[in-house]
PDB file of C-alpha atoms in Angstrom:
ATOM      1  CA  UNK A   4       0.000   0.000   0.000  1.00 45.00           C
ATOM      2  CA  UNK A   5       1.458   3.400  -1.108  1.00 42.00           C
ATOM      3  CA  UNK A   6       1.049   6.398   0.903  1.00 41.00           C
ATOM      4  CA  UNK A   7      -0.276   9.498  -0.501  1.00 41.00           C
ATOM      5  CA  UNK A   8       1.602  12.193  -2.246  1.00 42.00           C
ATOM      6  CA  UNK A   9       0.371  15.963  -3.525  1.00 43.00           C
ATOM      7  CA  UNK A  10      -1.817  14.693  -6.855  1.00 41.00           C
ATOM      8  CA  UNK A  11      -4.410  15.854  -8.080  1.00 45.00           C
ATOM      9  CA  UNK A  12      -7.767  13.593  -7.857  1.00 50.00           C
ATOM     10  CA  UNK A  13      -9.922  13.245 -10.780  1.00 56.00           C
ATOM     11  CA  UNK A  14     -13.067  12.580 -10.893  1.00 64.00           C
ATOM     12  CA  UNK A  15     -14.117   8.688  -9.570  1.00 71.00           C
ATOM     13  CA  UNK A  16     -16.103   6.841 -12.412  1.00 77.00           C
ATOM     14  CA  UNK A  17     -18.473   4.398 -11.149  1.00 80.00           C
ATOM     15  CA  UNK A  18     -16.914   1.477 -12.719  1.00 83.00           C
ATOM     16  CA  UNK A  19     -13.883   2.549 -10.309  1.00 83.00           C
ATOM     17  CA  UNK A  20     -15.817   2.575  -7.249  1.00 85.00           C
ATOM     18  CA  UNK A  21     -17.294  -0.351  -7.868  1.00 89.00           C
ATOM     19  CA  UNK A  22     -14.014  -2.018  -8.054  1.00 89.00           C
ATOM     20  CA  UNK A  23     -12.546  -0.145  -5.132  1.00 88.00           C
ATOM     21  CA  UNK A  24     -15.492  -2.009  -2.834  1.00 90.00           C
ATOM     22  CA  UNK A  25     -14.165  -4.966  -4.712  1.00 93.00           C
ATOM     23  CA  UNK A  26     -10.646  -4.390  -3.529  1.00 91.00           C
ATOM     24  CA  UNK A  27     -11.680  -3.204  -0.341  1.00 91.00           C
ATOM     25  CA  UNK A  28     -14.043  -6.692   0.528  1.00 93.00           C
ATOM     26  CA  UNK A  29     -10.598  -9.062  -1.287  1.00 94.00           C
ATOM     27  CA  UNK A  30      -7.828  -7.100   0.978  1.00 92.00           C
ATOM     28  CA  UNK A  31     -10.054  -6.894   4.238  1.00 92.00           C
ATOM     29  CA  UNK A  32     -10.417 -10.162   3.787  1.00 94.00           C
ATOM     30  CA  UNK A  33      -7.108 -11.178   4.092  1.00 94.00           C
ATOM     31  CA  UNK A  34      -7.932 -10.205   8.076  1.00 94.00           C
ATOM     32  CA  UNK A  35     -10.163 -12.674   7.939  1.00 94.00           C
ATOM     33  CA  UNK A  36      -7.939 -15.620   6.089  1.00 95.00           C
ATOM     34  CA  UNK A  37      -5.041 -15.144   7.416  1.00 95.00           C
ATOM     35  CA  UNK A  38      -7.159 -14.917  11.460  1.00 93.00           C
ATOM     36  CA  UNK A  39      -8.399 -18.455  10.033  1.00 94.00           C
ATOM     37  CA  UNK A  40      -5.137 -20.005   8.689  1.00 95.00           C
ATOM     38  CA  UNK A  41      -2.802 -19.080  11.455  1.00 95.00           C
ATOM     39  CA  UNK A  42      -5.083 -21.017  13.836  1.00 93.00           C
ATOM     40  CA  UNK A  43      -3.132 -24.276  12.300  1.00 94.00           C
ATOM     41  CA  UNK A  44      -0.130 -23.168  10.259  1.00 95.00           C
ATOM     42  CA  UNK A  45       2.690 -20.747  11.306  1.00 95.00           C
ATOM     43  CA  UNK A  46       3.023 -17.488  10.258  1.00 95.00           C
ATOM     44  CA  UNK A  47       5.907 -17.636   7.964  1.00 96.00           C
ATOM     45  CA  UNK A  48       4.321 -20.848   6.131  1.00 96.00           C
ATOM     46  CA  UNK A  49       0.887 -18.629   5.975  1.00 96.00           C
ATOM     47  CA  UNK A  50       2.999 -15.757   4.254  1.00 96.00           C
ATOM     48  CA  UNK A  51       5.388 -17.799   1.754  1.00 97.00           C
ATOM     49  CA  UNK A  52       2.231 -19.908   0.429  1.00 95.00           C
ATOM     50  CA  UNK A  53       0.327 -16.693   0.209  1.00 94.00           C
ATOM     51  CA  UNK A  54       2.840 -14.628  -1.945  1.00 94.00           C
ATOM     52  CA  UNK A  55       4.475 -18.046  -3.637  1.00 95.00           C
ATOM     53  CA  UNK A  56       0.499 -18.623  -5.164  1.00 93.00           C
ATOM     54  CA  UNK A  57       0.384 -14.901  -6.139  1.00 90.00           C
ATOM     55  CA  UNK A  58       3.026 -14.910  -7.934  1.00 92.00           C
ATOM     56  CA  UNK A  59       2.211 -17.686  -9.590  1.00 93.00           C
ATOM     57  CA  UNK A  60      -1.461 -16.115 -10.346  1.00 89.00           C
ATOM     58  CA  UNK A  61       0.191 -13.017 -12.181  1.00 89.00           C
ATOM     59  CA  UNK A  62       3.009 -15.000 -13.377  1.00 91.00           C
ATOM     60  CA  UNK A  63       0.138 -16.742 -15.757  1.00 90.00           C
ATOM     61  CA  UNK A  64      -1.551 -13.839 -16.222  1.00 87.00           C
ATOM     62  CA  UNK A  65       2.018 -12.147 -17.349  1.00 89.00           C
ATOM     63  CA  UNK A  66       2.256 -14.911 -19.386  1.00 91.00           C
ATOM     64  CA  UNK A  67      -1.143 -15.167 -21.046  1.00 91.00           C
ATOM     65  CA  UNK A  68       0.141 -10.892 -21.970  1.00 88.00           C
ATOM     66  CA  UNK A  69       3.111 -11.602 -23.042  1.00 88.00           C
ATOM     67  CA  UNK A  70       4.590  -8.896 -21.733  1.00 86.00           C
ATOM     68  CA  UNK A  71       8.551  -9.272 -20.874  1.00 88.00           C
ATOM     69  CA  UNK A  72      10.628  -9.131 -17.365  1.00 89.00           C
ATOM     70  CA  UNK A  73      12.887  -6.251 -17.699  1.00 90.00           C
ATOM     71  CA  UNK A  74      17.116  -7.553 -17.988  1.00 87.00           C
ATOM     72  CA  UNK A  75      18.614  -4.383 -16.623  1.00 87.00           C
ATOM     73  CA  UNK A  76      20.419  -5.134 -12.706  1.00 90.00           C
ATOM     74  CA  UNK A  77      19.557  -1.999 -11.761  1.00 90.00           C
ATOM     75  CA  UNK A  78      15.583  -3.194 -11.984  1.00 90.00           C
ATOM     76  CA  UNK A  79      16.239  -6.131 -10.154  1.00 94.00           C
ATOM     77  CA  UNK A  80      17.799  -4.605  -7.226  1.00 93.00           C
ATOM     78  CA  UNK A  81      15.067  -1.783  -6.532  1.00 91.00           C
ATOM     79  CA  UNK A  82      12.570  -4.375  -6.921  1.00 91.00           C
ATOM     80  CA  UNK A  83      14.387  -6.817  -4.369  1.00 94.00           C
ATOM     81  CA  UNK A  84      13.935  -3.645  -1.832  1.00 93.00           C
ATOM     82  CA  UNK A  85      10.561  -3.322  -2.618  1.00 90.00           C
ATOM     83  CA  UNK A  86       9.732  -7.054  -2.296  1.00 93.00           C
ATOM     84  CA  UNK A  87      11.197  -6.811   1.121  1.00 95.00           C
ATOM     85  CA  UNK A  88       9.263  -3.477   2.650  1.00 92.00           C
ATOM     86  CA  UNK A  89       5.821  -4.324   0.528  1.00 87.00           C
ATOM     87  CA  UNK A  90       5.816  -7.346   0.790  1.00 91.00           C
ATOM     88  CA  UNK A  91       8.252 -10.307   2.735  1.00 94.00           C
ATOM     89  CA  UNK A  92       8.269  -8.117   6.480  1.00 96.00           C
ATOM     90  CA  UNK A  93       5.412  -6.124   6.534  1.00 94.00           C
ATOM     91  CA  UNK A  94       3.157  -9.334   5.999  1.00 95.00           C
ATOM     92  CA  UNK A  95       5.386 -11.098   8.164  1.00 96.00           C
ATOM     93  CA  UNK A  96       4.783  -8.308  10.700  1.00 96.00           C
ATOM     94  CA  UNK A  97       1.036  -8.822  10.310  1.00 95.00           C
ATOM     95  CA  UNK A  98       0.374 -12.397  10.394  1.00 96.00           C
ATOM     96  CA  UNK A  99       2.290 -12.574  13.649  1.00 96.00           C
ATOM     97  CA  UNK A 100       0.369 -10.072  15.191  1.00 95.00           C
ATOM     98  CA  UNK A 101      -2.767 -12.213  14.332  1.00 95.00           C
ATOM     99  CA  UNK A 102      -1.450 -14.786  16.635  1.00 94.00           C
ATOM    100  CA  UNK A 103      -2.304 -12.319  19.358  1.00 92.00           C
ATOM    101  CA  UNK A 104      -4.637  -9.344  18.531  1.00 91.00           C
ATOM    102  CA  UNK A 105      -7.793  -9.714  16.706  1.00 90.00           C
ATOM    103  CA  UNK A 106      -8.240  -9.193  12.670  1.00 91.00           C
ATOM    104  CA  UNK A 107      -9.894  -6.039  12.908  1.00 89.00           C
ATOM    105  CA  UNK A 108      -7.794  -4.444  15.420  1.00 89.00           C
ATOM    106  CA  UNK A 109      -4.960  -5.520  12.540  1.00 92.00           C
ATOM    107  CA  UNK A 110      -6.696  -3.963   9.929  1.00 90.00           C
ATOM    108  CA  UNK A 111      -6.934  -0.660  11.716  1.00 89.00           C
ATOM    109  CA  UNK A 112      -3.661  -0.359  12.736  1.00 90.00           C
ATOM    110  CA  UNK A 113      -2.502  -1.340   8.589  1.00 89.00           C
ATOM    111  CA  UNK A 114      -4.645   1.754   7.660  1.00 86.00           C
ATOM    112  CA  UNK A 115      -2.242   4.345   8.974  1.00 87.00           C
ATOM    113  CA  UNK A 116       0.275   3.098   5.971  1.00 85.00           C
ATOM    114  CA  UNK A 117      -0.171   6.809   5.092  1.00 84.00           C
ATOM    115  CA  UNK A 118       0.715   8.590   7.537  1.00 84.00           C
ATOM    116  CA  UNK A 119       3.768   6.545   8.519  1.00 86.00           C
ATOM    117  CA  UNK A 120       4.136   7.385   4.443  1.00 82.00           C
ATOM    118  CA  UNK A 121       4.046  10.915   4.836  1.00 82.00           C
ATOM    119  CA  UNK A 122       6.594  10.994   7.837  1.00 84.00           C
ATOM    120  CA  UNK A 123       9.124   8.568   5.794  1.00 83.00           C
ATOM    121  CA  UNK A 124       8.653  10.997   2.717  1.00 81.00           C
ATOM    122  CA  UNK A 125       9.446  14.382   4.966  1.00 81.00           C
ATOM    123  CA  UNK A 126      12.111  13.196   6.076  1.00 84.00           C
ATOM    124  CA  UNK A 127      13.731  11.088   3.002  1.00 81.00           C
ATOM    125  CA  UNK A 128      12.648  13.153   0.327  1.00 79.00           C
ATOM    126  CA  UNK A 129      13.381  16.951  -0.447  1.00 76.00           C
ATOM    127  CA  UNK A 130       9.932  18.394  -1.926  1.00 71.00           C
ATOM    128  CA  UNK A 131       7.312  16.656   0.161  1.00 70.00           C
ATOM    129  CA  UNK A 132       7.138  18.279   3.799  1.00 74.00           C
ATOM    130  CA  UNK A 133       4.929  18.520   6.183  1.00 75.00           C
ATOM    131  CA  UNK A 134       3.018  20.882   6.310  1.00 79.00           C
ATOM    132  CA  UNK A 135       0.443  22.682   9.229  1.00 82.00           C
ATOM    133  CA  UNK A 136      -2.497  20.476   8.101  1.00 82.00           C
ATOM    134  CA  UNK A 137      -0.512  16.843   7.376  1.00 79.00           C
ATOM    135  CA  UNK A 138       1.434  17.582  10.858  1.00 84.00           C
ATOM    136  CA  UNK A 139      -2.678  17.978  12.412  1.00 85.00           C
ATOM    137  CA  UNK A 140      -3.550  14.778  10.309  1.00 82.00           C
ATOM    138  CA  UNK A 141      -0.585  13.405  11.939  1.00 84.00           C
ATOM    139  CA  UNK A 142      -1.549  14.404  15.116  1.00 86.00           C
ATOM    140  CA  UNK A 143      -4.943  12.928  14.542  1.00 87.00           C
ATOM    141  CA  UNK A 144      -3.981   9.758  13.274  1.00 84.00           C
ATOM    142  CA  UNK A 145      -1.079   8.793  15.926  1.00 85.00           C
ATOM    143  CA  UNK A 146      -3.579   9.810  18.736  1.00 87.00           C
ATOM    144  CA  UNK A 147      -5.828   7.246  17.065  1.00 85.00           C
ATOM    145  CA  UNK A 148      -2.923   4.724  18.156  1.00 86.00           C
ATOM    146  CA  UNK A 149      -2.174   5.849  21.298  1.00 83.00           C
ATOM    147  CA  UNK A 150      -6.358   4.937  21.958  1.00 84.00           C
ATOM    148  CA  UNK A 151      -6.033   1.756  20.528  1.00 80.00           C
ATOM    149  CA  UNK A 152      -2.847   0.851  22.619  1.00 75.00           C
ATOM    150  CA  UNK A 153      -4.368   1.722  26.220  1.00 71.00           C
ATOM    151  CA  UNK A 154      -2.460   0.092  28.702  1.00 65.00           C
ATOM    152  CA  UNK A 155       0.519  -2.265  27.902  1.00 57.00           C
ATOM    153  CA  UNK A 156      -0.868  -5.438  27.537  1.00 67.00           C
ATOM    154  CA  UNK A 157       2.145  -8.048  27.080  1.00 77.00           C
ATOM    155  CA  UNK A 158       2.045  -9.981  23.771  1.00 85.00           C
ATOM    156  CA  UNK A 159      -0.915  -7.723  22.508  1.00 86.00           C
ATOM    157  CA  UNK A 160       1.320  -4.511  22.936  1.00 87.00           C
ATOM    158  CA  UNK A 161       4.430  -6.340  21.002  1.00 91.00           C
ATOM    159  CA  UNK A 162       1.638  -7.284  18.263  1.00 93.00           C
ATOM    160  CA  UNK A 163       0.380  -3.864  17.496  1.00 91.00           C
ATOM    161  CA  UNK A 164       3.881  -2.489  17.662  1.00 92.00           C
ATOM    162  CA  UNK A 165       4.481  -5.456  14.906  1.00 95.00           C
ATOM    163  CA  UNK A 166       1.738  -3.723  13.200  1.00 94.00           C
ATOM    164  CA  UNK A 167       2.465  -0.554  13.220  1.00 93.00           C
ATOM    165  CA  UNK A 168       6.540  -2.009  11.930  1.00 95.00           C
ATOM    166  CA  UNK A 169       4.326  -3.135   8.997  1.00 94.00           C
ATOM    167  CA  UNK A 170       2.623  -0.137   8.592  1.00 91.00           C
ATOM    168  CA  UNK A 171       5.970   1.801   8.498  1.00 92.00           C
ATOM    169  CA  UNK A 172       7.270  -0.539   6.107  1.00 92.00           C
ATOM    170  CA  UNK A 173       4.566   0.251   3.679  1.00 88.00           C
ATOM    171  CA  UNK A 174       5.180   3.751   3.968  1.00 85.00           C
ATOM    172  CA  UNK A 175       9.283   3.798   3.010  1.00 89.00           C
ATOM    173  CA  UNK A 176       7.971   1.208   0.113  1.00 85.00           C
ATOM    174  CA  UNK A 177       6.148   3.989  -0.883  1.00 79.00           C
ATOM    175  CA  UNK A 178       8.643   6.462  -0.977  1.00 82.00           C
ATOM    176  CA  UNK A 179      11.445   3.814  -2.287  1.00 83.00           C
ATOM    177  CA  UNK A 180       9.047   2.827  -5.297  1.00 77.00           C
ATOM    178  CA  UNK A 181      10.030   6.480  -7.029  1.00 76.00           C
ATOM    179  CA  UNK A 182      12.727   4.824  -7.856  1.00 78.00           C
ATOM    180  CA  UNK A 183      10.986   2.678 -10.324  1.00 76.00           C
ATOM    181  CA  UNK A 184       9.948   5.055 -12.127  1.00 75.00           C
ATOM    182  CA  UNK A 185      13.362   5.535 -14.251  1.00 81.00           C
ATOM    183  CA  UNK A 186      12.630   1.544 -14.921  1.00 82.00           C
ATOM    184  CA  UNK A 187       9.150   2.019 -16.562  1.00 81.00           C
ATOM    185  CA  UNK A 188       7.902  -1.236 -15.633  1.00 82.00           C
ATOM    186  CA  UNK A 189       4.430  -1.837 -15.992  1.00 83.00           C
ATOM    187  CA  UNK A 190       1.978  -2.360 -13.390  1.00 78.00           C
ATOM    188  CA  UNK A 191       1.564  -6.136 -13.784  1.00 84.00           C
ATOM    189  CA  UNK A 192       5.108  -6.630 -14.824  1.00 88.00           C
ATOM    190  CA  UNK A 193       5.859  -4.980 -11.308  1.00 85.00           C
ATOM    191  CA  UNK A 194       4.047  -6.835  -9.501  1.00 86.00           C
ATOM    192  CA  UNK A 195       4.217 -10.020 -10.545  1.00 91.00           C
ATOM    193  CA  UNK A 196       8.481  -9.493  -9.998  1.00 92.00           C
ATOM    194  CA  UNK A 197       7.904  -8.080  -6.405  1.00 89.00           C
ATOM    195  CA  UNK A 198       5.995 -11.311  -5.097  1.00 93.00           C
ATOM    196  CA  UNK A 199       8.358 -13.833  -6.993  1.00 94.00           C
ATOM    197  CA  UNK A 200      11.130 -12.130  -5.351  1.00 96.00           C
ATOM    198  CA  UNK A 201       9.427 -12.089  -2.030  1.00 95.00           C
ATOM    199  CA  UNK A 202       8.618 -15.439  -2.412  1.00 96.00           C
ATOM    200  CA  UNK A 203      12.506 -16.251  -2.892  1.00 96.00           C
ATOM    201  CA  UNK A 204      13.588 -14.227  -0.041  1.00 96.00           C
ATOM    202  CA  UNK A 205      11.966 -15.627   2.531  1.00 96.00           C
ATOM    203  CA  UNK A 206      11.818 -19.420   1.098  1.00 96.00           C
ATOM    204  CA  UNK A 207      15.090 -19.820   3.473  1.00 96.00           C
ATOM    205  CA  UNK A 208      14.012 -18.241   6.119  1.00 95.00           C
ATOM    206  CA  UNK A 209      10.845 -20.074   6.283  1.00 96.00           C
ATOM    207  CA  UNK A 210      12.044 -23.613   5.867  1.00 96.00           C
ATOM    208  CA  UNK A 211      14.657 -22.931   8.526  1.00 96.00           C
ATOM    209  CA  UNK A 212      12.391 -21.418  10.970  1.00 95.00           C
ATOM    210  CA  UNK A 213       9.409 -23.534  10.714  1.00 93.00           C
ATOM    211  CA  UNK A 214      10.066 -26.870   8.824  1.00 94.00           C
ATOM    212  CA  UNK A 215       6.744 -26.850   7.113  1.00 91.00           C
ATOM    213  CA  UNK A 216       7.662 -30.939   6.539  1.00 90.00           C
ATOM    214  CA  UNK A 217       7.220 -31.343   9.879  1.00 92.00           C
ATOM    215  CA  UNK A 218       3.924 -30.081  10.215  1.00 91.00           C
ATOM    216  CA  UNK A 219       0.562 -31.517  10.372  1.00 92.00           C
ATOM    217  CA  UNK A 220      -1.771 -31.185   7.550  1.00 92.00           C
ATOM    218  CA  UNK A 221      -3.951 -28.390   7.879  1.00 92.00           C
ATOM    219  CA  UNK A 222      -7.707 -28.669   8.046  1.00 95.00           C
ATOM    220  CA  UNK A 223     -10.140 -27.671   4.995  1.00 94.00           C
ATOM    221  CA  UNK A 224     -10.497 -24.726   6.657  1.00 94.00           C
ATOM    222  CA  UNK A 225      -6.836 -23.811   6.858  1.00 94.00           C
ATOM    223  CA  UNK A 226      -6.474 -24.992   3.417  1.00 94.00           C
ATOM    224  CA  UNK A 227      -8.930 -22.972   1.611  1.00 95.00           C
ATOM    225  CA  UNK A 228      -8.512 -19.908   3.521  1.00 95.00           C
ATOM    226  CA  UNK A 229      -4.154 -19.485   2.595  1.00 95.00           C
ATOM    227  CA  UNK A 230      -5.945 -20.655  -0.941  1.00 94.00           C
ATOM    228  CA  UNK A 231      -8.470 -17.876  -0.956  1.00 95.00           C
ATOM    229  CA  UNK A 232      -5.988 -15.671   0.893  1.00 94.00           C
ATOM    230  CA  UNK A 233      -3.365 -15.977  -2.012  1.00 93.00           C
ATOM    231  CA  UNK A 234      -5.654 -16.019  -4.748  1.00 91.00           C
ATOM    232  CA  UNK A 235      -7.916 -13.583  -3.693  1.00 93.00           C
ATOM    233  CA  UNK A 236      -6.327 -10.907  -1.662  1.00 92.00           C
ATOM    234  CA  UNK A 237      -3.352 -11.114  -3.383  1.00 89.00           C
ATOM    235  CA  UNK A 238      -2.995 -12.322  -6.992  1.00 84.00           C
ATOM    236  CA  UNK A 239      -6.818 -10.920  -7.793  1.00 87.00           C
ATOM    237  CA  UNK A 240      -6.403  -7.544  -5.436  1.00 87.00           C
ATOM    238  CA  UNK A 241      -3.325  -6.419  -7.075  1.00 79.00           C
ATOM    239  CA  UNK A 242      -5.112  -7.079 -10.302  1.00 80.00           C
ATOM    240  CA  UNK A 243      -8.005  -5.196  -9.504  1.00 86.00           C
ATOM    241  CA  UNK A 244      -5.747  -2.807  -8.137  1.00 82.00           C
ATOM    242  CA  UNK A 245      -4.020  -1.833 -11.140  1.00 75.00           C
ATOM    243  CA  UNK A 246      -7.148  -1.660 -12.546  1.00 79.00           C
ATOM    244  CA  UNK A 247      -8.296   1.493 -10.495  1.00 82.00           C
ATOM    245  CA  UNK A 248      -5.009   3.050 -11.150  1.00 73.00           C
ATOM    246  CA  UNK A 249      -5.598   2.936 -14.971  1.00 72.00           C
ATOM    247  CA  UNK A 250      -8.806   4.181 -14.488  1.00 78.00           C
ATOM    248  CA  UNK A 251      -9.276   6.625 -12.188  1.00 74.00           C
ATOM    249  CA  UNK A 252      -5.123   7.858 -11.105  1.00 66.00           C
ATOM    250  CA  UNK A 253      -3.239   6.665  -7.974  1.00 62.00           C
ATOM    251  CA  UNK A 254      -4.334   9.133  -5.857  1.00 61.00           C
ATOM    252  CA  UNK A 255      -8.123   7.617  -6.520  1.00 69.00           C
ATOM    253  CA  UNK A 256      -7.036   4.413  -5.644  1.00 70.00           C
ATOM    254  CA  UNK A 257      -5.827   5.358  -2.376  1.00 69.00           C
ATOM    255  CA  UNK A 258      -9.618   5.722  -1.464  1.00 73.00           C
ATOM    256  CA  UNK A 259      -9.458   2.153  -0.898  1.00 80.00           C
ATOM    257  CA  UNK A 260      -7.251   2.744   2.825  1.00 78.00           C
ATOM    258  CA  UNK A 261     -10.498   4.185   3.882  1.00 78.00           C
ATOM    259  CA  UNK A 262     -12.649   1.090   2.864  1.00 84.00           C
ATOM    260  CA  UNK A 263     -10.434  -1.654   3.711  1.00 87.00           C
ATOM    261  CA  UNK A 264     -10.940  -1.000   7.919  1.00 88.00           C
ATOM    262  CA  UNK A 265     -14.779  -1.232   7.892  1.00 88.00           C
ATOM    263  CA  UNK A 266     -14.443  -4.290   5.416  1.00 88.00           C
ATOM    264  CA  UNK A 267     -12.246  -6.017   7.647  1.00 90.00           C
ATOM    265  CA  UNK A 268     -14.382  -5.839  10.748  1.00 88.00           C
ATOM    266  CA  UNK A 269     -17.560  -6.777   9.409  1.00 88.00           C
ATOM    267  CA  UNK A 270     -15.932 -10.101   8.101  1.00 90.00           C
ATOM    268  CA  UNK A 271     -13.966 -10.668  10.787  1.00 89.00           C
ATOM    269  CA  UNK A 272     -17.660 -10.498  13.192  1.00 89.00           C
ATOM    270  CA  UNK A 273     -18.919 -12.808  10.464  1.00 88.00           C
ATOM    271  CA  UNK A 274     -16.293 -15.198  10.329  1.00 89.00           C
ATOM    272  CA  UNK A 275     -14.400 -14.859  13.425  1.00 88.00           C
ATOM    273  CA  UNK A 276     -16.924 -13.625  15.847  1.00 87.00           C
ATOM    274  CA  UNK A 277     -14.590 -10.874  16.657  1.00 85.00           C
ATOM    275  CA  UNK A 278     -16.210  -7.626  18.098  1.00 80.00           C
ATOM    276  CA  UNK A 279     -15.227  -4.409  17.834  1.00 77.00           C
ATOM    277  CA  UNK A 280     -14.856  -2.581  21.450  1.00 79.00           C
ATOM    278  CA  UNK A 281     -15.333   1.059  21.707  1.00 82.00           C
ATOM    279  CA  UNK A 282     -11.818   1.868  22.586  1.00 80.00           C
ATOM    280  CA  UNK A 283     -11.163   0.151  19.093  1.00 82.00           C
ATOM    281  CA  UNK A 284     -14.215   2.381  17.115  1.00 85.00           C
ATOM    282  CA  UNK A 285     -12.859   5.622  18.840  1.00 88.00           C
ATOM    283  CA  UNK A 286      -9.318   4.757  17.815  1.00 86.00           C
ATOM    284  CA  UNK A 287     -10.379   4.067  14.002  1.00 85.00           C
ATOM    285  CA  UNK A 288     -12.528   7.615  13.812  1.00 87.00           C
ATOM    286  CA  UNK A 289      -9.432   9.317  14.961  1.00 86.00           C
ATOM    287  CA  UNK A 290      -7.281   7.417  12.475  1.00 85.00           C
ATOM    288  CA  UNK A 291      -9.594   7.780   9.822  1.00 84.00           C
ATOM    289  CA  UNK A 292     -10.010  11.528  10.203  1.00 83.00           C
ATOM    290  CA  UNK A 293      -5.876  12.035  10.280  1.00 82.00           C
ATOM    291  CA  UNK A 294      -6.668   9.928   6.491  1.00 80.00           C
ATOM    292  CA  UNK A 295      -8.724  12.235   5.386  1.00 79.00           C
ATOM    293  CA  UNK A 296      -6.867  15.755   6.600  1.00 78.00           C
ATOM    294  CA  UNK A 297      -3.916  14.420   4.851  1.00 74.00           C
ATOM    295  CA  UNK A 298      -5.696  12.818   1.375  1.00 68.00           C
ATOM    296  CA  UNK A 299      -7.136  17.082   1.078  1.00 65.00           C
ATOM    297  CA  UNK A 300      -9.610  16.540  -1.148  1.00 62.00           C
ATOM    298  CA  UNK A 301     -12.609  17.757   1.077  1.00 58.00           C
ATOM    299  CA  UNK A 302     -10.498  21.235   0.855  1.00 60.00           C
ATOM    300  CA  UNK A 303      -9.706  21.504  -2.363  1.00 59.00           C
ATOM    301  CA  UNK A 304     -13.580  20.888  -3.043  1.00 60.00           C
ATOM    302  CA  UNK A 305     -14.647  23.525  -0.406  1.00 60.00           C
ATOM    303  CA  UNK A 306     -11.810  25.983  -2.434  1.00 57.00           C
TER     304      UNK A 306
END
């Protein structure tokens, strides 16, 4: 998930919201999948099966294009950083903190990506500062946290802190994908090379840590929730994604941070029987008003 940057927003078509409560249902799902996988299989397992299908997904679909991976080095590398921040630790990060928080506390804490975005870009970039009204949204936003926290809580505490790693790692992939730009890769071309690479990152690390051989074979359940959490919320999502981009501009798509929350919860009471305490609904109407101070567009409607 990007963070937001000073673009202009045109107009939403209705096709394009459409598919942003498409992409907001498939990625606040993944609260729900991965709250129902990790019950059986361990985190890393749940992550390398869910970006090693992905990438599979779009692999075929890059295939059925016939659209080329680039050759230069140089394309390699900056993808290889931004299979690591968008993908490998942040989801690392969040499955973890699944073993002890609920999925729509998770999915509250993953929507301030863009504000931890706008923080990495003041202070790695040289033309996107803060100024009065993102510092407020900020403000807003990180106050939102501090309500969610409450008291320290033991393993909870360490799991929204793992969150919140995830959410920061989100926002310097945000910042580090300018980099791509020189590359011109294509959406699907992009994507398809940051969750192979992911995928062969953490392979290793995976089969060292947990020993997936060892393990017992997961329920149905288990099964067809990392199934519908690779296939769905990932391979499909970034699909659909990429989608909204080409229709209605980046800074459009980033619409779908405020969707994904509310998504998330409802499933997760459907699925999980998880439900939402008030400290939780004040903390995600303070977050979600720091999103929408920093996105602007209510002012530059009002100007």
């Amino acid at each position: 998930m990007a963070q937001p940057g000073r673009m202009s927003s045109p107009p939403v078509p209705l096709k394009a919201w459409l598919m942003l409560g498409l992409l907001s249902l498939l990625w606040g799902g993944s609260f729900l999948f991965i709250g129902l996988a990790v019950r059986e299989v361990p985190p890393l397992t749940v992550v390398w099966i869910r970006i090693s299908i992905g990438a599979a997904a779009l692999g075929m679909a890059l295939w059925l294009t016939n659209e080329p991976l680039p050759r230069a080095q140089a394309a390699w590398r900056d993808m290889a950083v931004i299979a690591v921040l968008l993908c490998a630790l942040p989801f690392c990060l969040i499955v973890w903190a699944q073993t002890h928080i609920t999925a729509g506390l998770a999915s509250i804490l993953n929507a301030t990506t863009p504000l931890w975005g706008a923080v990495a870009a003041h202070f790695l970039t040289r033309d996107d500062n803060l100024t009065p009204m993102r510092a407020a949204a900020l403000g807003a936003g990180f106050l939102g946290v501090v309500v969610l926290m409450g008291w320290p809580q033991g393993a909870a505490t360490l799991a929204i802190l793992a969150c919140l790693g995830a959410a920061l790692s989100y926002g310097l992939a945000g910042v580090y994908a300018r980099r791509l730009r020189r590359h011109g890769l294509k959406p699907l071309v992009a994507a398809t090379m940051q969750l192979g690479l992911a995928a062969t990152i953490l392979l290793p690390v995976m089969l060292v840590v947990d020993r997936p051989w060892l393990l017992p074979v997961p329920s149905r359940t288990a099964a067809l929730s990392l199934l519908a959490l690779a296939l769905l919320s990932t391979g499909l999502a970034y699909l659909v994604y990429f989608r909204i981009v080409a229709l209605a501009g980046m800074s459009n798509a980033l619409l779908v941070t405020f969707l994904v929350p509310p998504s998330a919860i409802l499933l997760a009471w459907l699925g999980l029987g998880e439900a939402l305490m008030l400290r939780q609904l004040l903390g995600m109407l303070l977050i979600g008003g720091g999103l929408v101070l920093l996105d602007g567009r209510w002012r530059r409607r009002r100007s």
